[in-house]
Short mmCIF file of C-alpha atoms and ligand atoms in Angstrom, two decimals:
data_model
loop_
_atom_site.label_atom_id
_atom_site.label_comp_id
_atom_site.label_asym_id
_atom_site.label_seq_id
_atom_site.Cartn_x
_atom_site.Cartn_y
_atom_site.Cartn_z
CA UNK G 1 -23.53 -5.59 5.37
CA UNK G 2 -22.33 -4.39 7.99
CA UNK G 3 -24.19 -1.26 8.43
CA UNK G 4 -22.60 1.94 6.90
CA UNK G 5 -20.27 4.39 9.51
CA UNK G 6 -21.07 8.38 9.22
CA UNK G 7 -17.87 9.56 11.67
CA UNK G 8 -18.06 13.40 12.35
CA UNK G 9 -14.32 15.34 12.14
CA UNK G 10 -13.98 18.85 12.64
CA UNK G 11 -11.00 21.56 12.86
CA UNK G 12 -10.00 21.17 17.01
CA UNK G 13 -6.54 23.52 16.54
CA UNK G 14 -2.65 23.23 16.33
CA UNK G 15 -1.95 19.26 15.70
CA UNK G 16 0.60 18.40 18.30
CA UNK G 17 2.94 15.90 19.81
CA UNK G 18 4.49 12.64 19.26
CA UNK G 19 2.10 10.26 17.20
CA UNK G 20 2.81 6.32 16.09
CA UNK G 21 1.60 5.22 12.85
CA UNK G 22 0.43 1.36 12.38
CA UNK G 23 3.49 -0.70 10.75
CA UNK G 24 4.44 -0.77 7.30
CA UNK G 25 1.07 -2.72 5.24
CA UNK G 26 3.75 -3.68 2.10
CA UNK G 27 6.02 -5.21 4.56
CA UNK G 28 3.61 -6.59 7.37
CA UNK G 29 2.07 -8.60 3.52
CA UNK G 30 5.68 -9.69 2.76
CA UNK G 31 6.45 -10.84 6.38
CA UNK G 32 3.88 -13.46 6.78
CA UNK G 33 3.96 -14.83 2.90
CA UNK G 34 8.59 -14.80 3.71
CA UNK G 35 8.15 -16.63 7.04
CA UNK G 36 4.84 -18.79 5.48
CA UNK G 37 6.95 -20.19 3.76
CA UNK G 38 10.68 -20.43 5.69
CA UNK G 39 11.37 -23.49 6.86
CA UNK G 40 11.04 -23.39 10.87
CA UNK G 41 10.20 -20.68 12.79
CA UNK G 42 10.32 -17.08 11.94
CA UNK G 43 9.28 -13.84 14.55
CA UNK G 44 8.02 -10.49 13.05
CA UNK G 45 7.32 -7.66 15.68
CA UNK G 46 5.42 -4.45 15.05
CA UNK G 47 3.10 -6.23 11.97
CA UNK G 48 -0.01 -3.36 11.19
CA UNK G 49 -3.24 -4.75 11.91
CA UNK G 50 -5.39 -3.35 9.48
CA UNK G 51 -8.01 -6.22 8.28
CA UNK G 52 -5.99 -6.14 4.82
CA UNK G 53 -2.90 -7.80 6.84
CA UNK G 54 -5.71 -10.23 8.98
CA UNK G 55 -6.54 -11.23 5.55
CA UNK G 56 -3.23 -12.20 4.34
CA UNK G 57 -2.77 -13.75 8.09
CA UNK G 58 -6.43 -15.54 7.43
CA UNK G 59 -5.35 -17.01 4.20
CA UNK G 60 -2.35 -18.61 4.74
CA UNK G 61 -3.76 -20.33 8.06
CA UNK G 62 -6.30 -21.75 6.18
CA UNK G 63 -3.53 -23.63 4.37
CA UNK G 64 -1.99 -25.09 7.43
CA UNK G 65 0.99 -22.41 8.32
CA UNK G 66 -0.17 -21.93 12.46
CA UNK G 67 0.50 -18.78 13.91
CA UNK G 68 1.09 -17.84 18.14
CA UNK G 69 1.87 -14.19 19.10
CA UNK G 70 4.85 -12.53 16.62
CA UNK G 71 5.61 -16.24 15.87
CA UNK G 72 4.99 -18.09 12.22
CA UNK G 73 6.03 -21.57 12.30
CA UNK G 74 6.19 -21.76 8.31
CA UNK G 75 7.50 -23.81 5.54
CA UNK G 76 6.67 -25.19 2.67
CA UNK G 77 5.30 -29.20 3.20
CA UNK G 78 2.97 -27.27 5.39
CA UNK G 79 1.05 -26.20 2.43
CA UNK G 80 -2.44 -27.70 1.82
CA UNK G 81 -5.30 -27.46 -0.74
CA UNK G 82 -7.51 -25.09 1.06
CA UNK G 83 -10.76 -26.39 1.37
CA UNK G 84 -12.52 -23.48 0.95
CA UNK G 85 -12.17 -19.70 -1.29
CA UNK G 86 -9.35 -17.64 0.60
CA UNK G 87 -11.15 -14.05 1.07
CA UNK G 88 -8.85 -11.82 0.26
CA UNK G 89 -11.44 -8.37 0.72
CA UNK G 90 -9.84 -5.10 0.08
CA UNK G 91 -6.40 -6.24 -0.75
CA UNK G 92 -4.45 -5.75 -4.03
CA UNK G 93 -1.14 -6.88 -1.98
CA UNK G 94 -2.37 -9.25 -0.64
CA UNK G 95 -4.33 -11.38 -3.59
CA UNK G 96 -1.65 -10.58 -6.04
CA UNK G 97 1.48 -12.00 -3.92
CA UNK G 98 -0.40 -14.43 -2.47
CA UNK G 99 -0.90 -15.66 -6.70
CA UNK G 100 2.70 -15.63 -6.95
CA UNK G 101 2.53 -17.73 -3.63
CA UNK G 102 -0.10 -19.98 -4.62
CA UNK G 103 1.35 -21.00 -8.07
CA UNK G 104 4.32 -22.98 -7.47
CA UNK G 105 1.40 -25.05 -4.68
CA UNK G 106 0.65 -28.56 -6.57
CA UNK G 107 -2.81 -27.71 -5.29
CA UNK G 108 -5.89 -25.70 -6.77
CA UNK G 109 -6.68 -23.06 -4.93
CA UNK G 110 -9.54 -19.81 -5.15
CA UNK G 111 -8.54 -15.64 -4.93
CA UNK G 112 -12.13 -14.17 -3.73
CA UNK G 113 -12.46 -10.83 -2.21
CA UNK G 114 -15.16 -7.88 -1.72
CA UNK G 115 -15.74 -5.58 -4.84
CA UNK G 116 -13.33 -2.82 -6.06
CA UNK G 117 -10.64 -7.11 -5.12
CA UNK G 118 -13.15 -7.74 -8.08
CA UNK G 119 -12.80 -4.31 -10.63
CA UNK G 120 -9.24 -3.78 -10.14
CA UNK G 121 -7.28 -5.94 -13.02
CA UNK G 122 -5.20 -8.41 -11.90
CA UNK G 123 -3.70 -9.52 -15.89
CA UNK G 124 -0.55 -7.81 -14.44
CA UNK G 125 -0.02 -11.26 -12.32
CA UNK G 126 -1.92 -13.78 -14.67
CA UNK G 127 -0.01 -14.36 -17.77
CA UNK G 128 3.64 -13.90 -16.24
CA UNK G 129 2.74 -16.81 -13.81
CA UNK G 130 1.77 -18.74 -16.61
CA UNK G 131 4.40 -17.29 -18.52
CA UNK G 132 6.07 -19.69 -15.91
CA UNK G 133 3.93 -22.49 -15.88
CA UNK G 134 1.37 -22.52 -13.46
CA UNK G 135 -1.90 -22.60 -14.19
CA UNK G 136 -4.29 -19.96 -13.68
CA UNK G 137 -7.92 -18.34 -14.23
CA UNK G 138 -10.65 -15.85 -13.79
CA UNK G 139 -13.67 -14.07 -15.06
CA UNK G 140 -12.36 -12.78 -18.27
CA UNK G 141 -10.22 -15.25 -19.58
CA UNK G 142 -7.90 -13.95 -15.76
CA UNK G 143 -9.16 -10.40 -16.04
CA UNK G 144 -10.72 -9.81 -12.65
CA UNK G 145 -11.18 -12.55 -9.54
CA UNK G 146 -11.90 -15.36 -8.57
CA UNK G 147 -8.98 -16.63 -8.80
CA UNK G 148 -8.54 -20.10 -10.05
CA UNK G 149 -4.44 -20.78 -9.18
CA UNK G 150 -3.67 -24.74 -9.43
CA UNK G 151 0.59 -24.11 -9.23
CA UNK G 152 2.21 -27.07 -10.81
CA UNK G 153 6.28 -27.02 -11.92
CA UNK G 154 6.81 -24.07 -12.87
CA UNK G 155 10.49 -22.14 -14.08
CA UNK G 156 11.91 -18.46 -14.69
CA UNK G 157 11.07 -15.98 -17.12
CA UNK G 158 13.11 -12.96 -17.85
CA UNK G 159 10.33 -9.86 -17.90
CA UNK G 160 9.43 -6.37 -18.39
CA UNK G 161 6.52 -5.94 -16.22
CA UNK G 162 3.97 -2.91 -18.51
CA UNK G 163 2.95 -1.05 -15.52
CA UNK G 164 5.06 -0.14 -12.79
CA UNK G 165 3.88 -2.32 -10.24
CA UNK G 166 5.53 -3.33 -6.68
CA UNK G 167 2.79 -6.06 -6.67
CA UNK G 168 3.49 -7.49 -10.27
CA UNK G 169 7.44 -7.26 -8.99
CA UNK G 170 7.42 -9.66 -6.22
CA UNK G 171 4.19 -12.34 -7.51
CA UNK G 172 6.80 -13.30 -10.23
CA UNK G 173 9.52 -13.28 -7.63
CA UNK G 174 7.22 -14.91 -5.36
CA UNK G 175 6.86 -16.88 -7.31
CA UNK G 176 10.52 -17.16 -8.96
CA UNK G 177 11.42 -19.33 -4.93
CA UNK G 178 10.67 -22.75 -6.27
CA UNK G 179 11.04 -21.84 -10.03
CA UNK G 180 13.68 -24.21 -12.28
CA UNK G 181 16.13 -21.33 -13.84
CA UNK G 182 16.55 -17.60 -12.85
CA UNK G 183 13.09 -14.99 -12.74
CA UNK G 184 14.40 -12.33 -13.79
CA UNK G 185 12.13 -8.76 -13.49
CA UNK G 186 13.17 -5.55 -15.50
CA UNK G 187 11.91 -2.36 -14.30
CA UNK G 188 11.61 0.36 -16.32
CA UNK G 189 10.75 2.41 -13.40
CA UNK G 190 11.76 1.16 -10.05
CA UNK G 191 9.33 0.82 -7.71
CA UNK G 192 9.66 -0.45 -3.94
CA UNK G 193 11.44 -3.04 -3.27
CA UNK G 194 10.18 -5.22 0.19
CA UNK G 195 10.36 -8.07 -1.11
CA UNK G 196 14.20 -8.46 -2.38
CA UNK G 197 15.33 -6.73 0.87
CA UNK G 198 13.13 -9.02 2.91
CA UNK G 199 14.44 -12.40 0.27
CA UNK G 200 17.98 -10.88 1.30
CA UNK G 201 17.28 -11.34 4.86
CA UNK G 202 15.72 -15.13 4.96
CA UNK G 203 19.50 -16.02 2.81
CA UNK G 204 17.23 -16.82 -1.56
CA UNK G 205 19.53 -16.07 -4.16
CA UNK G 206 18.80 -13.31 -4.91
CA UNK G 207 20.76 -10.00 -6.68
CA UNK G 208 19.39 -6.64 -7.22
CA UNK G 209 20.80 -3.51 -8.93
CA UNK G 210 22.17 -0.78 -6.22
CA UNK G 211 20.33 1.83 -6.95
CA UNK G 212 16.97 2.52 -9.47
CA UNK G 213 18.09 3.41 -12.91
CA UNK G 214 18.33 0.39 -15.59
CA UNK G 215 16.75 -1.68 -12.27
CA UNK G 216 17.10 -5.08 -12.33
CA UNK G 217 16.60 -8.14 -9.78
CA UNK G 218 17.31 -12.10 -9.99
CA UNK G 219 16.74 -14.57 -7.40
CA UNK G 220 17.76 -18.84 -8.40
CA UNK G 221 15.45 -21.42 -6.49
CA UNK G 222 15.63 -20.80 -3.21
CA UNK G 223 14.95 -22.50 0.03
CA UNK G 224 14.15 -19.58 2.51
CA UNK G 225 15.82 -19.78 6.53
CA UNK G 226 13.25 -18.36 9.16
CA UNK G 227 13.82 -14.97 10.03
CA UNK G 228 13.46 -12.48 12.78
CA UNK G 229 12.64 -8.61 11.72
CA UNK G 230 10.10 -5.40 13.87
CA UNK G 231 8.12 -3.56 10.47
CA UNK G 232 8.88 0.47 11.22
CA UNK G 233 6.02 2.06 10.88
CA UNK G 234 4.67 2.96 7.53
CA UNK G 235 5.14 6.39 4.86
CA UNK G 236 1.91 5.83 3.77
CA UNK G 237 -0.13 6.34 6.81
CA UNK G 238 2.51 8.42 8.75
CA UNK G 239 1.73 11.40 5.33
CA UNK G 240 -1.65 11.72 6.54
CA UNK G 241 0.13 12.94 9.84
CA UNK G 242 2.37 14.76 8.03
CA UNK G 243 0.03 16.44 5.77
CA UNK G 244 -2.58 17.24 8.14
CA UNK G 245 0.96 18.76 10.63
CA UNK G 246 1.76 21.33 7.67
CA UNK G 247 -1.83 22.12 7.20
CA UNK G 248 -2.78 22.44 10.04
CA UNK G 249 -2.36 26.42 12.03
CA UNK G 250 0.27 25.55 14.90
CA UNK G 251 1.16 22.21 14.73
CA UNK G 252 4.81 20.39 15.08
CA UNK G 253 4.06 16.89 15.26
CA UNK G 254 7.33 14.07 15.01
CA UNK G 255 5.73 10.70 14.41
CA UNK G 256 8.38 8.62 14.60
CA UNK G 257 10.14 5.47 13.71
CA UNK G 258 9.02 5.35 9.20
CA UNK G 259 10.02 3.66 7.16
CA UNK G 260 12.22 5.34 4.60
CA UNK G 261 14.23 3.42 2.18
CA UNK G 262 13.93 2.95 -1.69
CA UNK G 263 10.16 3.76 -3.12
CA UNK G 264 7.98 5.45 -0.90
CA UNK G 265 10.10 8.78 0.90
CA UNK G 266 8.47 10.40 -2.39
CA UNK G 267 6.44 12.55 -1.04
CA UNK G 268 8.51 13.66 1.35
CA UNK G 269 10.35 14.75 -1.88
CA UNK G 270 7.27 16.80 -3.16
CA UNK G 271 5.88 18.78 0.49
CA UNK G 272 9.48 19.68 0.86
CA UNK G 273 9.32 21.20 -2.63
CA UNK G 274 5.54 22.97 -1.39
CA UNK G 275 7.39 24.76 1.21
CA UNK G 276 6.90 21.97 4.16
CA UNK G 277 8.40 22.04 6.66
CA UNK G 278 10.02 18.29 8.01
CA UNK G 279 13.23 17.31 8.99
CA UNK G 280 13.58 14.27 9.77
CA UNK G 281 16.10 12.14 12.49
CA UNK G 282 18.18 9.46 11.78
CA UNK G 283 17.06 6.00 13.46
CA UNK G 284 19.13 3.29 11.18
CA UNK G 285 18.14 0.97 8.70
CA UNK G 286 16.04 3.29 6.15
CA UNK G 287 13.71 4.22 9.21
CA UNK G 288 13.65 8.32 10.69
CA UNK G 289 11.41 9.94 12.63
CA UNK G 290 9.41 12.43 11.08
CA UNK G 291 9.06 16.46 12.80
CA UNK G 292 6.85 18.61 10.90
CA UNK G 293 5.53 22.18 11.34
CA UNK G 294 2.96 24.02 10.36
CA UNK G 295 3.60 26.88 7.07
CA UNK G 296 2.28 27.62 3.72
CA UNK G 297 2.72 25.78 1.60
CA UNK G 298 2.71 26.29 -2.84
CA UNK G 299 1.67 24.34 -5.74
CA UNK G 300 3.90 21.88 -7.43
CA UNK G 301 4.07 19.81 -9.90
CA UNK G 302 4.20 15.88 -9.84
CA UNK G 303 5.19 13.49 -12.03
CA UNK G 304 7.23 10.53 -14.11
CA UNK G 305 9.84 8.13 -11.84
CA UNK G 306 8.21 9.46 -8.84
CA UNK G 307 5.02 8.91 -9.42
CA UNK G 308 5.73 4.36 -8.88
CA UNK G 309 7.13 6.06 -4.91
CA UNK G 310 4.25 7.73 -4.10
CA UNK G 311 0.92 6.75 -6.02
CA UNK G 312 -0.76 6.23 -2.73
CA UNK G 313 -0.37 9.35 -0.92
CA UNK G 314 -1.86 11.27 -3.96
CA UNK G 315 -5.52 11.05 -1.95
CA UNK G 316 -3.59 13.12 1.01
CA UNK G 317 -0.91 15.03 -1.41
CA UNK G 318 -4.30 16.74 -3.12
CA UNK G 319 -5.32 17.43 0.14
CA UNK G 320 -2.13 19.80 0.83
CA UNK G 321 -2.30 21.01 -2.92
CA UNK G 322 -6.45 22.04 -2.38
CA UNK G 323 -3.84 24.38 0.95
CA UNK G 324 -1.77 25.57 -1.17
CA UNK G 325 -1.17 28.78 -3.33
CA UNK G 326 -0.84 28.01 -6.59
CA UNK G 327 -1.36 25.45 -8.62
CA UNK G 328 -0.21 21.17 -8.07
CA UNK G 329 0.33 19.18 -11.27
CA UNK G 330 -0.07 15.95 -11.00
CA UNK G 331 -0.16 13.68 -14.16
CA UNK G 332 1.65 9.76 -15.42
CA UNK G 333 -0.49 8.15 -12.87
CA UNK G 334 -3.32 6.53 -14.87
CA UNK G 335 -3.02 3.73 -12.08
CA UNK G 336 -5.28 5.69 -9.69
CA UNK G 337 -7.96 4.42 -11.20
CA UNK G 338 -7.48 0.52 -10.87
CA UNK G 339 -6.77 1.16 -6.76
CA UNK G 340 -9.07 0.69 -4.19
CA UNK G 341 -11.33 3.38 -6.23
CA UNK G 342 -10.17 4.78 -8.50
CA UNK G 343 -8.92 7.65 -7.00
CA UNK G 344 -8.72 9.90 -10.33
CA UNK G 345 -12.57 10.52 -9.56
CA UNK G 346 -13.14 10.27 -6.95
CA UNK G 347 -10.56 13.15 -5.55
CA UNK G 348 -12.65 14.36 -7.90
CA UNK G 349 -15.87 14.83 -6.53
CA UNK G 350 -14.97 14.15 -2.72
CA UNK G 351 -12.33 17.44 -3.08
CA UNK G 352 -15.19 19.44 -5.23
CA UNK G 353 -17.37 18.61 -2.37
CA UNK G 354 -15.65 20.73 0.06
CA UNK G 355 -14.88 23.07 -2.34
CA UNK G 356 -11.99 22.16 -4.14
CA UNK G 357 -10.42 24.02 -7.77
CA UNK G 358 -9.82 19.84 -9.49
CA UNK G 359 -10.08 18.91 -12.34
CA UNK G 360 -9.26 14.81 -13.21
CA UNK G 361 -7.70 14.52 -16.59
CA UNK G 362 -6.76 11.03 -18.43
CA UNK G 363 -4.20 10.37 -15.58
CA UNK G 364 -3.88 12.30 -12.87
CA UNK G 365 -5.60 15.67 -11.49
CA UNK G 366 -4.47 19.69 -11.84
CA UNK G 367 -5.54 21.36 -8.01
CA UNK G 368 -5.59 24.92 -7.55
CA UNK G 369 -5.51 26.29 -4.22
CA UNK G 370 -5.85 27.55 -1.30
CA UNK G 371 -9.90 26.34 -1.77
CA UNK G 372 -11.38 25.11 1.02
CA UNK G 373 -13.98 24.35 2.55
CA UNK G 374 -14.56 21.92 4.79
CA UNK G 375 -18.43 21.08 5.97
CA UNK G 376 -21.98 18.68 4.71
CA UNK G 377 -20.71 15.12 4.33
CA UNK G 378 -18.71 13.26 1.95
CA UNK G 379 -18.28 10.13 1.40
CA UNK G 380 -15.44 7.51 1.31
CA UNK G 381 -16.31 5.36 -2.05
CA UNK G 382 -15.12 2.13 0.79
CA UNK G 383 -11.78 3.69 0.60
CA UNK G 384 -9.80 4.07 2.73
CA UNK G 385 -7.09 5.97 1.90
CA UNK G 386 -9.80 8.71 0.92
CA UNK G 387 -12.00 8.01 3.76
CA UNK G 388 -8.51 9.57 5.76
CA UNK G 389 -7.83 12.19 3.65
CA UNK G 390 -11.08 13.26 4.06
CA UNK G 391 -10.64 13.07 7.66
CA UNK G 392 -7.16 14.98 7.81
CA UNK G 393 -8.89 18.37 5.24
CA UNK G 394 -11.98 18.67 8.01
CA UNK G 395 -8.93 19.91 9.85
CA UNK G 396 -8.85 23.01 8.29
CA UNK G 397 -12.91 23.76 8.63
CA UNK G 398 -14.61 25.22 12.01
CA UNK G 399 -17.45 23.45 10.51
CA UNK G 400 -18.45 19.26 10.83
CA UNK G 401 -17.47 17.61 8.38
CA UNK G 402 -19.40 14.46 7.94
CA UNK G 403 -17.83 11.75 6.39
CA UNK G 404 -20.17 7.91 5.17
CA UNK G 405 -18.03 5.06 5.02
CA UNK G 406 -16.23 5.53 7.38
CA UNK G 407 -15.74 2.77 8.16
CA UNK G 408 -13.31 1.28 5.39
CA UNK G 409 -10.33 2.95 7.39
CA UNK G 410 -9.94 -0.15 9.25
CA UNK G 411 -8.44 -1.52 5.91
CA UNK G 412 -4.72 -0.32 7.03
CA UNK G 413 -6.07 2.10 10.39
CA UNK G 414 -8.78 0.15 12.52
CA UNK G 415 -7.77 2.88 15.29
CA UNK G 416 -6.77 6.04 12.82
CA UNK G 417 -9.87 7.88 14.26
CA UNK G 418 -8.11 7.71 18.32
CA UNK G 419 -5.10 8.03 17.05
CA UNK G 420 -5.78 11.72 15.12
CA UNK G 421 -7.74 12.58 18.29
CA UNK G 422 -5.09 11.76 21.00
CA UNK G 423 -3.17 14.82 18.62
CA UNK G 424 -5.66 17.12 18.56
CA UNK G 425 -5.96 19.94 21.10
CA UNK G 426 -8.81 20.33 22.43
C1 S3P T 1 2.41 -2.41 -2.94
C2 S3P T 1 2.72 -1.33 -4.34
C3 S3P T 1 1.65 0.18 -4.97
C4 S3P T 1 0.70 -0.05 -3.51
C5 S3P T 1 -0.11 -0.38 -2.55
C6 S3P T 1 0.83 -1.38 -2.06
C7 S3P T 1 2.82 -3.14 -2.14
O1 S3P T 1 0.21 -1.06 -6.09
O2 S3P T 1 -0.27 1.25 -4.64
O3 S3P T 1 -0.88 -0.31 -1.69
O4 S3P T 1 3.05 -3.71 -1.61
O5 S3P T 1 3.58 -3.64 -2.88
P1 S3P T 1 1.30 -1.70 -7.46
O6 S3P T 1 2.07 -2.68 -7.57
O7 S3P T 1 -0.28 -1.78 -7.41
O8 S3P T 1 1.97 0.16 -7.35
#
């Protein structure tokens, strides 16, 4: 086991200049998986470099897919039974989406991961993939990893997931690429649609609703053709810098080439409601430069259909809420409990340690501000987004804040500390 890393942060004045954040994690996973399935050589530029992405690439390489710089040499005939368990590390997206790919592969595979992965619910993908004809099992009758998959012949299903989850939708669609008949997913609340968009790019026979209302996607078995993609920057990572520049007085920051397509830009709407000074410059294809200047924030209500589009941003929005005047109520966000940590519990305990006024509820948080005195020592709980949110909270203080377990940021953003320091005047 690696020793725990304790990182220290302190407010050092405004954040200024132009920032880059890593390639989008959701799009990177899909680019790897679809590139692995496409017959021939695909080209993927700007892939995220976090450990989650490395885990997915290593798992595919263990099954015979070849990676060479920006190129992926893929095709179904390359896939062979892995000799060892596939270690997905901390990655829920990697584990669940790969289960969808493996459901049609005629061999046995075992998906394992770290402590957090083994606690996260898996029956949400196991149930529909079993219904499609694959054999899947896991601890507690398939509820938890390790997951065992013996793929085989699949048939399409019509499915309405019980939770609003792009991972569930994507696992079913990835299996549907090799299923007889049609695979249909109906989403009561629409989620990010990277899988659909990228399957279309790779020539899949797929149709989906033009907007979020009564969202349906239908797919027939398809052989994918190779594709080329430039992965845009990750809005979930940009959110850390957008909040930082909003709450550190005097900041004036531009974050370049950020994806703001369907299901990903909810945090910008929330911050605008809170009074953030945010403008965007359109770069085409749902990509923008985000310009943020510091401003006084006020509390807001966050809930309902907007939750899936900002679920990953709730820890950093909690920091914004602690700096805002008034009360912020976050509801309908029960899914927070089954992320990399139980984020209702971890946001509550760590933000309270910084003097924030946070009340946990069954499905969210109630935060009253402005209350934040960052100092002392807090913990990441092995959760990259908790670690980075706490680092941003520290920028509001003038005493040192120690964050234990900071190595967890490598899950999605190995160079976070350097990239943040580059924006701080000192
Ligand atoms: C993701 C979907 C979301 C999100 C996760 C990435 C994806 O999870 O929280 O970080 O890439 O599909 P759920 O599908 O579990 O909501």
